[in-house]
């Protein structure tokens, strides 16, 4: 990281990705017709975090140019709340283990409007896509399962915050959140391999399964390709440029290292008597070096 920060070379790859993505948004995206409420709010706030639709789509297009595809999930704010069940005397009901019994209660129209219940877009960075399952329906490829990596700060038993890997798993009907166990030796890159082998011991379920209410059991995933290989598989269209940029960095690094050692020569002398060596002769402007040895030599190497 420090080497990249101090590099004097031009990062042509990232610069090219940003410029190519910006070309498609020299004019903001136009909406054909009028969007009904509350979908009209997506134009100014596409992800419920204040990101405009133009900025959000620009990020998706950058992902597509950089990684070969960009994607986002069309999600919705839950239209229900979980409330604790009470008995006839107004006392909370608990189960045999002492846990409160909850029931799901739908929001009213006014409550939904107050909580800004509406569809929104959730960007999925291509590098965080761990795995998926899909099937053909009416000639269309439909996503039936999606596993996405997330990173969250979690406080451990000693009160220290640690950035911990989480995995959100979507199916057509439910969504779950899994957390990597503390002290587990499995690194993030190996997690997908662990899951494929059916070993989920590296993770524990911390949330869900909760209903998603996705229509027809289909995960509403929108994918934008620039160089598609297969469904949810793509190649970066500028991969050759990235390799060329990396080659430039490597060559310049080798050149800088070579110059560093060759431009700092070492003074080498031989054939001097002990008295001359004790005096530690100096060279340079205005200096004089005297010796009676006929075999003495002095040079820079």
Coordinates of C-alpha atoms in Angstrom, one line a residue:
X1 CA 0.0 0.0 0.0
X2 CA 2.8 2.4 0.9
X3 CA 4.5 1.6 -2.4
X4 CA 1.4 2.4 -4.3
X5 CA 0.8 5.6 -2.4
X6 CA 4.3 6.8 -3.2
X7 CA 4.3 5.6 -6.8
X8 CA 5.0 8.3 -9.4
X9 CA 3.6 6.2 -12.2
X10 CA 0.2 7.0 -13.8
X11 CA -2.5 4.6 -12.8
X12 CA -3.9 4.4 -16.3
X13 CA -6.2 1.4 -15.6
X14 CA -8.4 3.0 -12.9
X15 CA -8.3 6.3 -14.7
X16 CA -9.6 4.6 -17.9
X17 CA -12.3 2.8 -16.0
X18 CA -13.6 6.0 -14.4
X19 CA -13.5 7.9 -17.7
X20 CA -15.3 5.2 -19.7
X21 CA -18.0 4.9 -17.0
X22 CA -18.5 8.7 -17.0
X23 CA -19.0 8.8 -20.8
X24 CA -22.4 7.0 -20.4
X25 CA -23.5 9.6 -17.9
X26 CA -22.6 12.9 -19.6
X27 CA -26.4 13.3 -19.5
X28 CA -28.4 12.1 -16.6
X29 CA -30.6 9.0 -17.2
X30 CA -34.0 9.9 -18.5
X31 CA -37.2 8.4 -17.0
X32 CA -39.9 7.6 -19.5
X33 CA -43.2 8.6 -18.1
X34 CA -44.1 9.3 -14.5
X35 CA -43.2 6.9 -11.8
X36 CA -46.0 6.2 -9.3
X37 CA -45.5 6.9 -5.6
X38 CA -43.4 5.9 -3.8
X39 CA -41.2 4.7 -6.7
X40 CA -40.6 8.3 -7.8
X41 CA -38.3 8.7 -4.8
X42 CA -35.8 6.3 -6.4
X43 CA -34.6 9.1 -8.7
X44 CA -33.2 11.1 -5.9
X45 CA -32.5 8.3 -3.4
X46 CA -31.9 4.9 -5.1
X47 CA -30.4 3.0 -2.2
X48 CA -32.0 4.6 0.9
X49 CA -28.6 6.2 1.6
X50 CA -29.1 9.4 -0.4
X51 CA -27.4 8.2 -3.6
X52 CA -29.1 9.5 -6.7
X53 CA -30.2 7.2 -9.4
X54 CA -27.5 8.6 -11.8
X55 CA -24.7 8.1 -9.3
X56 CA -25.9 4.6 -8.4
X57 CA -26.0 3.5 -12.0
X58 CA -22.6 5.1 -12.6
X59 CA -21.2 2.8 -9.8
X60 CA -22.9 -0.2 -11.4
X61 CA -21.4 0.7 -14.8
X62 CA -17.9 1.1 -13.2
X63 CA -18.2 -2.4 -11.8
X64 CA -19.1 -3.7 -15.2
X65 CA -16.2 -2.1 -16.9
X66 CA -13.8 -3.1 -14.1
X67 CA -15.0 -6.7 -13.5
X68 CA -17.0 -7.5 -16.6
X69 CA -20.4 -7.2 -14.8
X70 CA -22.2 -5.0 -12.3
X71 CA -25.2 -6.0 -10.3
X72 CA -27.8 -4.9 -7.8
X73 CA -30.7 -6.4 -5.9
X74 CA -34.2 -4.8 -5.9
X75 CA -35.2 -5.1 -2.3
X76 CA -38.0 -3.6 -0.2
X77 CA -38.2 -2.3 3.4
X78 CA -40.2 -4.9 5.5
X79 CA -43.9 -4.1 5.7
X80 CA -44.2 -5.7 9.1
X81 CA -42.9 -5.5 12.7
X82 CA -42.4 -8.2 15.3
X83 CA -44.4 -7.5 18.5
X84 CA -44.4 -9.5 21.7
X85 CA -47.5 -11.6 22.4
X86 CA -49.4 -10.7 25.6
X87 CA -52.0 -12.8 27.5
X88 CA -55.5 -11.6 28.6
X89 CA -54.0 -9.8 31.6
X90 CA -51.5 -7.9 29.4
X91 CA -48.5 -9.9 30.6
X92 CA -45.8 -10.9 28.1
X93 CA -46.0 -14.6 27.0
X94 CA -42.8 -16.6 27.0
X95 CA -42.0 -20.1 25.8
X96 CA -40.7 -23.1 27.8
X97 CA -37.2 -21.7 27.7
X98 CA -38.2 -18.3 28.9
X99 CA -37.9 -16.5 25.5
X100 CA -40.5 -14.0 24.6
X101 CA -43.1 -15.2 22.1
X102 CA -43.3 -12.8 19.1
X103 CA -45.9 -12.4 16.3
X104 CA -45.6 -10.6 13.1
X105 CA -47.9 -7.6 12.6
X106 CA -48.4 -5.8 9.3
X107 CA -47.8 -2.0 9.1
X108 CA -50.7 0.3 8.3
X109 CA -50.5 2.6 5.3
X110 CA -49.7 5.5 7.5
X111 CA -47.0 3.6 9.4
X112 CA -45.5 2.3 6.1
X113 CA -45.3 5.9 4.8
X114 CA -43.7 7.1 8.0
X115 CA -41.0 4.4 7.8
X116 CA -40.4 5.1 4.1
X117 CA -41.4 1.6 3.1
X118 CA -40.6 1.3 -0.6
X119 CA -38.4 -0.6 -3.0
X120 CA -34.8 0.3 -3.2
X121 CA -31.6 -0.9 -5.0
X122 CA -28.8 -2.7 -3.1
X123 CA -25.5 -2.8 -4.9
X124 CA -23.5 -6.0 -4.9
X125 CA -19.8 -5.6 -5.5
X126 CA -18.7 -8.4 -7.9
X127 CA -15.8 -9.4 -5.7
X128 CA -18.3 -10.1 -2.9
X129 CA -20.4 -12.5 -4.9
X130 CA -19.6 -15.9 -3.3
X131 CA -22.0 -18.2 -5.1
X132 CA -25.4 -18.7 -6.5
X133 CA -27.9 -21.2 -7.9
X134 CA -30.1 -20.7 -10.9
X135 CA -32.6 -22.5 -13.1
X136 CA -34.3 -22.0 -16.5
X137 CA -37.9 -20.8 -16.3
X138 CA -39.6 -20.2 -19.6
X139 CA -36.3 -19.8 -21.4
X140 CA -35.1 -17.3 -18.8
X141 CA -32.2 -17.8 -16.3
X142 CA -33.6 -17.2 -12.8
X143 CA -31.6 -16.8 -9.7
X144 CA -32.9 -19.1 -6.9
X145 CA -30.1 -18.7 -4.4
X146 CA -27.5 -15.9 -3.8
X147 CA -24.6 -15.7 -1.3
X148 CA -23.0 -12.3 -0.8
X149 CA -20.1 -11.4 1.5
X150 CA -20.4 -8.5 3.9
X151 CA -18.0 -6.9 6.4
X152 CA -19.1 -5.6 9.8
X153 CA -17.4 -4.4 12.9
X154 CA -18.2 -6.7 15.8
X155 CA -17.2 -6.3 19.5
X156 CA -15.5 -9.3 21.0
X157 CA -15.6 -10.6 24.6
X158 CA -12.7 -8.2 25.5
X159 CA -14.5 -5.1 24.3
X160 CA -12.4 -4.7 21.1
X161 CA -13.9 -4.1 17.7
X162 CA -13.0 -6.5 14.9
X163 CA -13.9 -6.4 11.3
X164 CA -15.6 -9.8 10.8
X165 CA -16.8 -11.4 7.6
X166 CA -20.5 -12.1 7.2
X167 CA -22.4 -13.9 4.5
X168 CA -26.0 -13.0 3.5
X169 CA -27.8 -15.9 1.9
X170 CA -30.9 -15.2 -0.2
X171 CA -33.3 -17.8 -1.5
X172 CA -36.5 -17.2 -3.3
X173 CA -38.4 -17.3 0.0
X174 CA -36.0 -16.4 2.8
X175 CA -32.9 -14.5 3.7
X176 CA -30.3 -15.4 6.3
X177 CA -27.2 -13.8 7.8
X178 CA -24.2 -15.9 8.8
X179 CA -21.1 -14.7 10.7
X180 CA -17.6 -16.2 10.6
X181 CA -16.7 -17.7 14.0
X182 CA -14.0 -16.1 16.0
X183 CA -10.6 -17.9 16.0
X184 CA -11.4 -19.8 12.8
X185 CA -8.4 -20.3 10.5
X186 CA -10.4 -20.3 7.3
X187 CA -9.6 -17.2 5.3
X188 CA -12.1 -15.4 3.2
X189 CA -10.9 -16.8 -0.1
X190 CA -11.4 -20.4 1.2
X191 CA -14.9 -19.8 2.5
X192 CA -16.6 -20.5 -0.8
X193 CA -14.7 -23.8 -1.0
X194 CA -15.8 -24.7 2.5
X195 CA -19.4 -24.0 1.6
X196 CA -19.2 -26.1 -1.6
X197 CA -18.0 -29.0 0.5
X198 CA -21.0 -28.7 2.8
X199 CA -18.9 -27.6 5.8
X200 CA -20.5 -24.6 7.4
X201 CA -18.6 -25.0 10.7
X202 CA -16.7 -21.8 10.0
X203 CA -19.9 -19.8 10.2
X204 CA -22.8 -19.5 12.6
X205 CA -26.4 -18.3 11.8
X206 CA -27.1 -15.0 13.6
X207 CA -30.2 -13.8 11.8
X208 CA -33.1 -15.4 10.0
X209 CA -34.4 -17.2 8.1
X210 CA -36.7 -14.2 7.5
X211 CA -39.3 -14.1 4.6
X212 CA -38.3 -12.0 1.6
X213 CA -41.7 -11.9 -0.1
X214 CA -39.9 -12.0 -3.5
X215 CA -42.5 -12.8 -6.2
X216 CA -42.6 -16.3 -7.6
X217 CA -39.7 -17.4 -5.5
X218 CA -37.3 -15.5 -7.9
X219 CA -34.5 -13.3 -6.5
X220 CA -34.8 -9.9 -8.2
X221 CA -31.2 -9.6 -9.3
X222 CA -30.3 -7.1 -12.1
X223 CA -27.0 -7.8 -13.9
X224 CA -25.3 -5.5 -16.3
X225 CA -22.6 -7.2 -18.4
X226 CA -19.8 -5.7 -20.5
X227 CA -18.1 -9.0 -21.3
X228 CA -20.3 -12.0 -20.4
X229 CA -19.0 -15.5 -20.3
X230 CA -22.0 -17.2 -18.8
X231 CA -24.7 -16.4 -16.3
X232 CA -23.1 -14.4 -13.5
X233 CA -19.7 -15.1 -15.0
X234 CA -17.8 -12.4 -16.8
X235 CA -14.2 -11.3 -17.8
X236 CA -12.9 -7.7 -17.3
X237 CA -12.9 -6.1 -20.8
X238 CA -9.8 -4.1 -19.9
X239 CA -7.8 -7.0 -18.5
X240 CA -5.0 -6.6 -21.1
X241 CA -4.7 -2.9 -20.1
X242 CA -4.4 -3.9 -16.4
X243 CA -1.6 -6.4 -17.2
X244 CA 0.2 -3.7 -19.2
X245 CA -0.1 -1.2 -16.4
X246 CA 1.2 -3.8 -13.9
X247 CA 4.1 -4.6 -16.3
X248 CA 5.0 -0.9 -16.4
X249 CA 5.0 -0.7 -12.6
X250 CA 7.2 -3.8 -12.3
X251 CA 9.7 -2.5 -14.9
X252 CA 9.9 0.9 -13.4
X253 CA 10.4 -0.7 -9.9
X254 CA 13.3 -2.8 -11.2
X255 CA 14.8 0.2 -12.9
X256 CA 14.5 2.4 -9.7
X257 CA 16.2 -0.4 -7.7
X258 CA 19.0 -0.7 -10.2
X259 CA 19.6 3.0 -10.3
X260 CA 19.6 3.2 -6.5
X261 CA 22.5 0.8 -6.2
X262 CA 24.5 1.9 -9.3
X263 CA 24.3 5.6 -8.6
X264 CA 25.8 5.1 -5.1
X265 CA 29.3 3.8 -5.8
X266 CA 31.6 2.3 -3.2
X267 CA 35.2 3.6 -2.8
X268 CA 37.6 0.7 -3.2
X269 CA 41.3 0.8 -2.4
X270 CA 44.2 -1.7 -2.3
X271 CA 47.9 -1.8 -1.8
X272 CA 48.0 0.8 1.0
X273 CA 50.3 0.4 4.0
X274 CA 49.0 0.2 7.5
X275 CA 49.8 3.9 8.3
X276 CA 47.7 5.1 5.4
X277 CA 44.8 2.9 6.5
X278 CA 45.0 4.3 10.0
X279 CA 44.7 7.8 8.7
X280 CA 41.5 6.8 6.9
X281 CA 42.2 8.8 3.7
X282 CA 39.4 11.0 2.3
X283 CA 38.7 11.8 -1.3
X284 CA 36.9 14.6 -2.9
X285 CA 37.5 18.3 -3.7
X286 CA 40.6 19.7 -2.1
X287 CA 41.7 16.4 -0.6
X288 CA 45.2 14.9 -1.0
X289 CA 46.1 11.2 -0.8
X290 CA 49.8 10.4 -0.4
X291 CA 51.4 6.9 -0.1
X292 CA 54.8 5.4 -0.7
X293 CA 53.4 2.1 -2.0
X294 CA 53.9 1.5 -5.6
X295 CA 51.0 -1.0 -5.7
X296 CA 48.4 1.3 -4.3
X297 CA 45.2 1.7 -6.3
X298 CA 42.0 3.7 -5.5
X299 CA 38.8 3.6 -7.5
X300 CA 35.0 3.7 -7.3
X301 CA 33.0 0.5 -8.0

